[in-house]
Coordinates of C-alpha atoms in Angstrom, one line a residue:
M1 CA 70.0 136.7 48.5
L2 CA 72.4 134.1 50.0
R3 CA 70.9 134.6 53.3
H4 CA 67.5 134.0 52.1
V5 CA 68.9 130.9 51.2
W6 CA 70.7 130.1 54.5
L7 CA 67.6 130.7 56.3
L8 CA 64.7 129.0 54.3
T9 CA 67.2 125.8 54.6
V10 CA 67.3 126.3 58.2
A11 CA 63.9 126.4 58.3
L12 CA 63.1 123.2 56.0
G13 CA 65.6 121.3 58.5
I14 CA 63.5 122.3 61.2
A15 CA 60.5 121.2 60.1
F16 CA 61.7 118.1 58.5
A17 CA 63.1 117.1 61.6
Q18 CA 59.6 118.4 63.7
N19 CA 57.4 116.4 60.9
Y20 CA 59.5 113.1 60.9
K21 CA 57.8 110.1 61.7
G22 CA 59.6 106.6 62.9
L23 CA 62.3 105.2 64.2
S24 CA 66.2 106.0 65.1
L25 CA 69.0 103.5 65.8
S26 CA 72.7 105.3 66.8
T27 CA 75.4 104.9 68.9
P28 CA 78.1 107.7 69.6
Y29 CA 81.2 106.0 67.7
P30 CA 79.9 103.5 65.2
A31 CA 83.1 103.5 63.5
Q32 CA 86.2 102.3 66.0
T33 CA 89.7 101.3 66.5
V34 CA 89.8 98.2 69.2
R35 CA 92.3 95.9 70.0
I36 CA 92.3 92.9 68.7
D37 CA 92.2 90.4 71.6
K38 CA 89.6 92.5 73.7
S39 CA 85.8 92.2 73.3
I40 CA 83.9 96.0 73.1
T41 CA 80.4 96.7 74.4
L42 CA 79.1 99.7 72.1
P43 CA 75.6 101.6 73.9
L44 CA 72.5 101.9 71.2
T45 CA 70.3 103.9 71.6
V46 CA 66.8 103.4 70.4
K47 CA 64.1 106.1 69.8
S48 CA 60.6 106.7 68.8
Y49 CA 59.5 110.1 67.0
G50 CA 55.7 110.2 66.7
L51 CA 54.9 106.9 67.0
P52 CA 51.8 105.2 68.9
P53 CA 53.4 102.7 71.7
Q54 CA 54.8 99.5 70.5
T55 CA 57.2 96.6 71.4
V56 CA 60.5 97.3 68.7
T57 CA 62.0 94.3 67.9
L58 CA 66.0 94.1 67.5
R59 CA 68.3 91.9 65.5
I60 CA 71.5 91.9 64.0
T61 CA 71.5 91.3 60.3
T62 CA 75.1 91.5 59.5
I63 CA 77.9 90.0 61.7
P64 CA 81.9 88.6 60.5
D65 CA 82.3 84.7 60.8
G66 CA 83.3 83.7 64.2
W67 CA 82.4 86.6 66.0
K68 CA 79.9 86.2 68.9
A69 CA 77.3 89.6 68.9
T70 CA 74.4 90.1 72.0
L71 CA 71.9 92.8 72.6
L72 CA 71.9 93.2 76.2
G73 CA 69.4 95.4 78.5
N74 CA 70.3 95.5 82.1
G75 CA 72.8 93.2 81.7
R76 CA 70.4 90.7 80.5
P77 CA 70.2 89.2 76.6
I78 CA 67.2 91.0 74.8
E79 CA 65.3 90.7 72.0
A80 CA 62.8 93.6 71.6
V81 CA 62.4 97.3 74.0
F82 CA 59.0 98.8 74.4
L83 CA 59.0 102.5 73.5
E84 CA 55.9 105.0 74.7
P85 CA 55.3 107.7 71.8
D86 CA 58.8 109.7 71.5
G87 CA 60.3 107.2 74.2
T88 CA 63.8 106.5 74.2
A89 CA 65.5 103.1 75.3
E90 CA 69.2 102.2 76.2
V91 CA 70.6 98.7 75.7
S92 CA 74.1 97.6 75.1
L93 CA 76.0 95.5 71.8
K94 CA 78.4 93.1 73.3
L95 CA 80.7 92.3 70.1
E96 CA 83.6 89.2 70.9
P97 CA 86.2 88.0 68.3
P98 CA 87.4 84.8 67.3
A99 CA 90.2 83.5 69.0
N100 CA 92.1 83.4 65.6
A101 CA 91.1 87.1 64.6
T102 CA 93.7 88.8 62.6
P103 CA 93.8 92.5 62.0
G104 CA 91.7 94.0 59.8
T105 CA 88.3 95.7 59.1
Y106 CA 85.1 94.1 60.2
R107 CA 81.6 95.5 59.6
F108 CA 78.2 94.7 61.5
A109 CA 75.1 95.6 61.5
V110 CA 72.1 96.3 63.9
E111 CA 68.2 97.4 62.7
A112 CA 64.9 98.1 64.7
I113 CA 61.2 97.0 63.0
G114 CA 58.1 98.3 64.7
N115 CA 54.8 98.9 62.8
G116 CA 55.4 100.2 59.8
A117 CA 59.1 101.9 60.6
R118 CA 62.5 100.5 60.7
S119 CA 65.9 101.6 61.2
T120 CA 69.2 100.3 60.5
L121 CA 72.4 101.1 62.1
P122 CA 76.1 100.3 60.4
I123 CA 79.3 99.2 62.4
T124 CA 82.5 99.0 61.8
L125 CA 85.4 98.0 64.0
T126 CA 89.0 97.8 63.1
L127 CA 91.0 95.3 64.8
G128 CA 95.1 96.1 65.4
E129 CA 97.6 98.0 67.5
V130 CA 95.9 100.6 69.4
L131 CA 97.8 103.3 70.8
P132 CA 100.2 102.4 74.3
P133 CA 98.6 103.1 77.6
Q134 CA 99.2 106.6 78.3
L135 CA 99.1 109.0 80.9
N136 CA 99.1 112.8 81.1
L137 CA 99.6 114.8 84.4
E138 CA 98.8 119.2 85.1
V139 CA 99.0 121.2 87.4
E140 CA 97.0 124.7 87.4
L141 CA 99.2 126.3 89.2
P142 CA 103.1 124.8 89.7
V143 CA 104.4 127.6 91.1
L144 CA 103.4 128.5 94.7
K145 CA 105.0 131.0 97.5
G146 CA 105.1 130.9 101.2
T147 CA 106.6 130.5 104.1
P148 CA 108.4 127.4 106.0
T149 CA 104.9 127.0 107.6
T150 CA 102.7 127.4 104.5
N151 CA 101.0 124.2 103.9
F152 CA 101.9 124.4 99.7
R153 CA 98.5 122.5 98.0
Y154 CA 98.6 122.2 94.1
R155 CA 95.7 121.2 92.2
A156 CA 96.2 118.3 89.4
T157 CA 94.3 116.9 86.7
L158 CA 95.7 113.0 85.9
K159 CA 94.2 111.9 82.6
N160 CA 94.3 108.3 81.3
E161 CA 94.7 108.7 77.5
S162 CA 94.3 105.1 76.4
D163 CA 91.5 102.4 75.9
Q164 CA 92.5 100.5 79.1
D165 CA 91.5 100.9 82.8
L166 CA 94.6 101.6 84.7
L167 CA 95.6 102.0 88.5
V168 CA 98.1 104.7 88.8
N169 CA 100.7 104.9 91.3
L170 CA 101.7 107.7 92.7
E171 CA 105.2 109.0 94.1
A172 CA 107.2 112.1 94.7
L173 CA 111.1 113.0 94.6
A174 CA 111.2 115.6 96.8
P175 CA 114.2 117.4 99.3
E176 CA 115.3 115.6 102.4
G177 CA 112.6 116.7 105.0
F178 CA 109.8 117.7 102.8
Q179 CA 106.4 115.5 103.3
V180 CA 104.7 114.8 100.1
S181 CA 100.9 113.4 100.1
F182 CA 98.4 112.9 97.7
K183 CA 94.3 113.1 98.2
P184 CA 91.7 112.9 95.9
A185 CA 90.2 116.3 95.1
F186 CA 87.9 117.5 98.1
G187 CA 89.1 114.6 99.7
S188 CA 90.6 113.7 103.2
Q189 CA 92.1 110.6 102.6
E190 CA 95.7 110.8 101.6
V191 CA 96.4 107.6 98.6
T192 CA 99.3 105.8 96.9
S193 CA 97.6 105.2 94.2
L194 CA 94.1 105.9 91.7
P195 CA 91.8 103.9 89.3
V196 CA 91.4 106.1 86.5
K197 CA 89.5 104.3 83.7
A198 CA 89.6 104.8 80.1
G199 CA 89.6 108.0 78.6
E200 CA 88.3 109.9 81.6
S201 CA 90.6 112.0 83.9
R202 CA 90.7 112.1 88.2
R203 CA 91.7 115.4 90.1
L204 CA 93.5 114.9 92.9
D205 CA 95.1 117.7 95.4
I206 CA 98.7 117.7 95.8
E207 CA 100.2 118.8 99.3
V208 CA 104.0 119.7 100.4
D209 CA 104.7 120.0 104.0
L210 CA 108.3 121.5 105.2
P211 CA 110.5 121.2 107.6
P212 CA 110.1 124.1 110.5
Q213 CA 113.6 125.3 109.8
V214 CA 114.2 125.1 106.0
P215 CA 116.0 128.3 105.0
A216 CA 114.6 130.7 102.6
D217 CA 115.1 129.3 99.1
T218 CA 113.6 127.9 95.5
Y219 CA 113.0 124.0 96.1
T220 CA 111.8 121.7 93.4
V221 CA 109.5 118.7 94.1
R222 CA 109.0 116.4 91.0
V223 CA 105.8 114.1 91.1
R224 CA 104.9 111.3 89.2
A225 CA 102.2 109.2 88.2
S226 CA 103.1 105.4 86.7
A227 CA 101.0 102.3 85.7
G228 CA 103.2 99.8 83.9
E229 CA 104.9 101.2 81.1
A230 CA 102.8 104.5 81.2
T231 CA 104.4 107.2 83.0
A232 CA 103.8 111.3 83.3
E233 CA 105.8 113.7 85.6
V234 CA 105.7 117.1 86.4
P235 CA 107.9 119.5 88.4
L236 CA 106.4 121.9 91.4
T237 CA 108.0 124.7 92.4
L238 CA 107.9 126.2 96.1
E239 CA 109.4 129.7 96.7
V240 CA 110.1 129.5 100.6
T241 CA 110.5 133.2 101.5
G242 CA 111.6 131.9 105.3
R243 CA 110.4 133.5 108.6
P244 CA 112.0 135.5 111.2
R245 CA 111.2 134.0 114.8
I246 CA 113.3 135.6 118.1
S247 CA 113.4 134.3 121.8
L248 CA 114.7 136.1 124.7
S249 CA 115.9 134.8 127.6
T250 CA 119.3 134.9 129.6
P251 CA 122.2 132.5 129.0
E252 CA 121.6 130.1 131.6
G253 CA 117.5 130.4 131.2
R254 CA 116.9 131.9 134.8
L255 CA 114.6 134.4 135.1
S256 CA 115.0 136.0 138.6
G257 CA 117.8 138.0 140.5
R258 CA 118.3 140.5 143.2
A259 CA 118.7 144.0 143.4
T260 CA 119.2 146.6 146.3
A261 CA 117.0 149.8 146.0
G262 CA 118.1 152.5 144.8
Q263 CA 120.9 150.8 143.3
E264 CA 121.7 149.7 139.3
T265 CA 122.1 145.8 138.9
P266 CA 123.3 144.5 135.2
I267 CA 121.2 141.4 134.3
K268 CA 122.2 139.7 131.2
L269 CA 119.6 138.5 128.6
V270 CA 120.3 137.1 125.2
V271 CA 117.7 137.4 121.9
R272 CA 117.8 134.7 119.7
N273 CA 116.6 134.1 116.1
Q274 CA 115.8 130.7 115.7
G275 CA 113.8 131.5 112.4
T276 CA 114.8 131.2 108.7
A277 CA 115.3 134.8 108.0
P278 CA 116.7 137.4 109.4
A279 CA 115.3 139.3 112.5
R280 CA 115.6 143.5 111.3
E281 CA 115.2 146.4 113.6
V282 CA 114.8 144.8 116.7
K283 CA 114.2 146.8 120.1
L284 CA 114.3 146.0 123.7
T285 CA 111.7 147.5 126.2
A286 CA 110.7 146.4 129.6
F287 CA 107.4 147.6 131.7
E288 CA 108.8 147.9 135.5
P289 CA 107.0 149.0 138.7
S290 CA 106.4 152.5 139.2
G291 CA 109.4 154.8 139.9
W292 CA 112.0 152.1 138.6
E293 CA 114.3 152.6 135.8
V294 CA 115.0 149.8 133.4
S295 CA 117.6 150.4 130.1
F296 CA 119.4 148.4 127.8
E297 CA 122.8 147.9 126.4
P298 CA 122.4 147.7 122.9
K299 CA 118.7 149.2 123.4
E300 CA 118.1 148.5 119.3
I301 CA 119.6 145.4 117.5
P302 CA 119.7 146.1 113.2
E303 CA 120.0 142.7 112.5
I304 CA 120.0 139.4 113.5
P305 CA 120.8 136.4 110.9
P306 CA 119.0 133.2 111.2
G307 CA 120.3 130.7 114.0
E308 CA 122.3 134.1 115.4
T309 CA 122.3 135.3 119.5
V310 CA 123.1 138.5 120.5
E311 CA 123.6 139.7 124.2
V312 CA 121.9 142.4 125.6
T313 CA 122.9 144.1 129.1
A314 CA 119.2 145.1 131.3
K315 CA 120.0 147.8 133.9
I316 CA 117.3 147.3 136.9
K317 CA 117.3 150.4 138.9
P318 CA 114.7 149.6 141.7
S319 CA 113.0 152.5 143.5
T320 CA 114.7 154.2 146.8
R321 CA 111.4 153.7 148.1
S322 CA 110.5 149.7 147.1
L323 CA 110.4 147.8 150.0
A324 CA 112.1 144.4 150.3
G325 CA 110.2 141.7 148.6
D326 CA 110.0 139.8 144.7
Y327 CA 108.6 142.4 142.2
M328 CA 108.1 141.7 138.5
V329 CA 109.8 143.4 135.5
T330 CA 108.5 142.4 132.5
L331 CA 111.2 142.5 129.2
R332 CA 110.2 142.7 125.5
A333 CA 112.3 142.1 122.4
S334 CA 110.3 143.1 119.2
G335 CA 111.5 143.6 115.8
E336 CA 109.7 143.5 112.2
G337 CA 106.9 141.1 112.3
V338 CA 108.0 139.3 115.6
S339 CA 108.3 139.7 119.1
D340 CA 109.1 137.8 122.1
S341 CA 108.8 138.7 126.1
V342 CA 109.9 137.6 129.5
D343 CA 108.8 138.2 132.9
F344 CA 111.5 138.6 134.9
R345 CA 111.4 138.3 139.2
V346 CA 113.2 140.6 141.4
T347 CA 114.0 140.6 144.9
V348 CA 114.9 143.8 146.2
L349 CA 117.2 144.4 149.4
T350 CA 116.9 147.8 150.9
S351 CA 119.4 149.5 152.7
T352 CA 117.1 148.9 156.2
S353 CA 117.7 145.2 156.0
W354 CA 121.0 145.0 155.7
G355 CA 120.9 147.2 159.0
I356 CA 119.2 144.9 160.8
I357 CA 121.2 141.8 159.3
G358 CA 124.4 143.7 160.3
V359 CA 123.1 144.7 163.7
G360 CA 121.9 140.9 164.3
L361 CA 125.2 139.7 163.1
I362 CA 127.2 141.8 166.2
A363 CA 124.7 140.8 168.3
V364 CA 125.0 137.1 167.5
A365 CA 128.8 137.6 167.9
L366 CA 128.7 139.5 171.2
G367 CA 126.7 136.5 172.7
V368 CA 128.6 134.2 171.9
V369 CA 132.0 135.6 173.1
G370 CA 130.1 136.6 176.5
F371 CA 129.2 132.6 176.7
S372 CA 132.8 132.2 176.1
V373 CA 133.8 133.8 179.1
A374 CA 131.1 132.9 181.2
R375 CA 132.2 129.5 180.5
F376 CA 135.6 129.3 180.3
G377 CA 136.6 132.9 182.5
R378 CA 137.1 131.3 185.7
R379 CA 139.4 128.2 184.9

């Protein structure tokens, strides 16, 4: 039974709304509180329901002493609007209090008059102290995780919870070396302040770039928005996991040396971890010419802490059949997620070469002796 009554009531309401003919005059907030020293502009909507085309006169029928009220259309004073059947017109009502206005409640009335139809809109304004300017700053994901090379980007919403337009300054308190920038959401231009209208919100991106060698740890960046006495602050958390980065070279940085065919020659190497996390299970390998032998001591390094260096000896043995000349040996260090390699040039000297050099030296010596005897022997 109750359900039937409810359905009948709804049906009658819909039918009444559909059959209504006349004028409607409305504003979203007909009763509100404003600052005592501030004028206010209210949006008004005039609508025709089932009426023929006509001019609708607008007038202010009630206004307190000393107040100034003006009806505006497109910024100009007006006294009437024209409405098509079921048409709508948007106008504004500007209300200005007198200089000696005191706190209290003030009532106004605006009337729309057409051909055989009219509508009256009562308005109530309360002058007094309103809430002070207030800001609210919220971050969607305040905790992010990454490596020192990660671009930490936070999406934030800045809301002006007051009746005044504000120019909001943006600043950040971050660890040394951290770079913090602010950009309007989906924009590329960096800003240090944002205009935010009364009661509205602005979305922005907060980006944090880290120094490349920052240690793995949890860091906090405090972001602050301020406009006069209104402030809002939010902490951002960065969980930096760290990342190893190794380099392979010789102690002096020289990547060339000599070796004798068929003989083992030791080459000193250094493996450095220039990253921010330990480099683990680093193995040494080589790509050498055919017939050559290359071994390492040690051939595997369990762990290299950040900033540390480990010395390794590479033992290079050219093939006994190698001809004298320059050869390239690729040395490589690789671990969990990291690697580095260098090309080491080896100049090979063969035993035949040394024999020829020896014979040459002997010939030179004999020549010198013969020359001396020939020149000075007769004296």
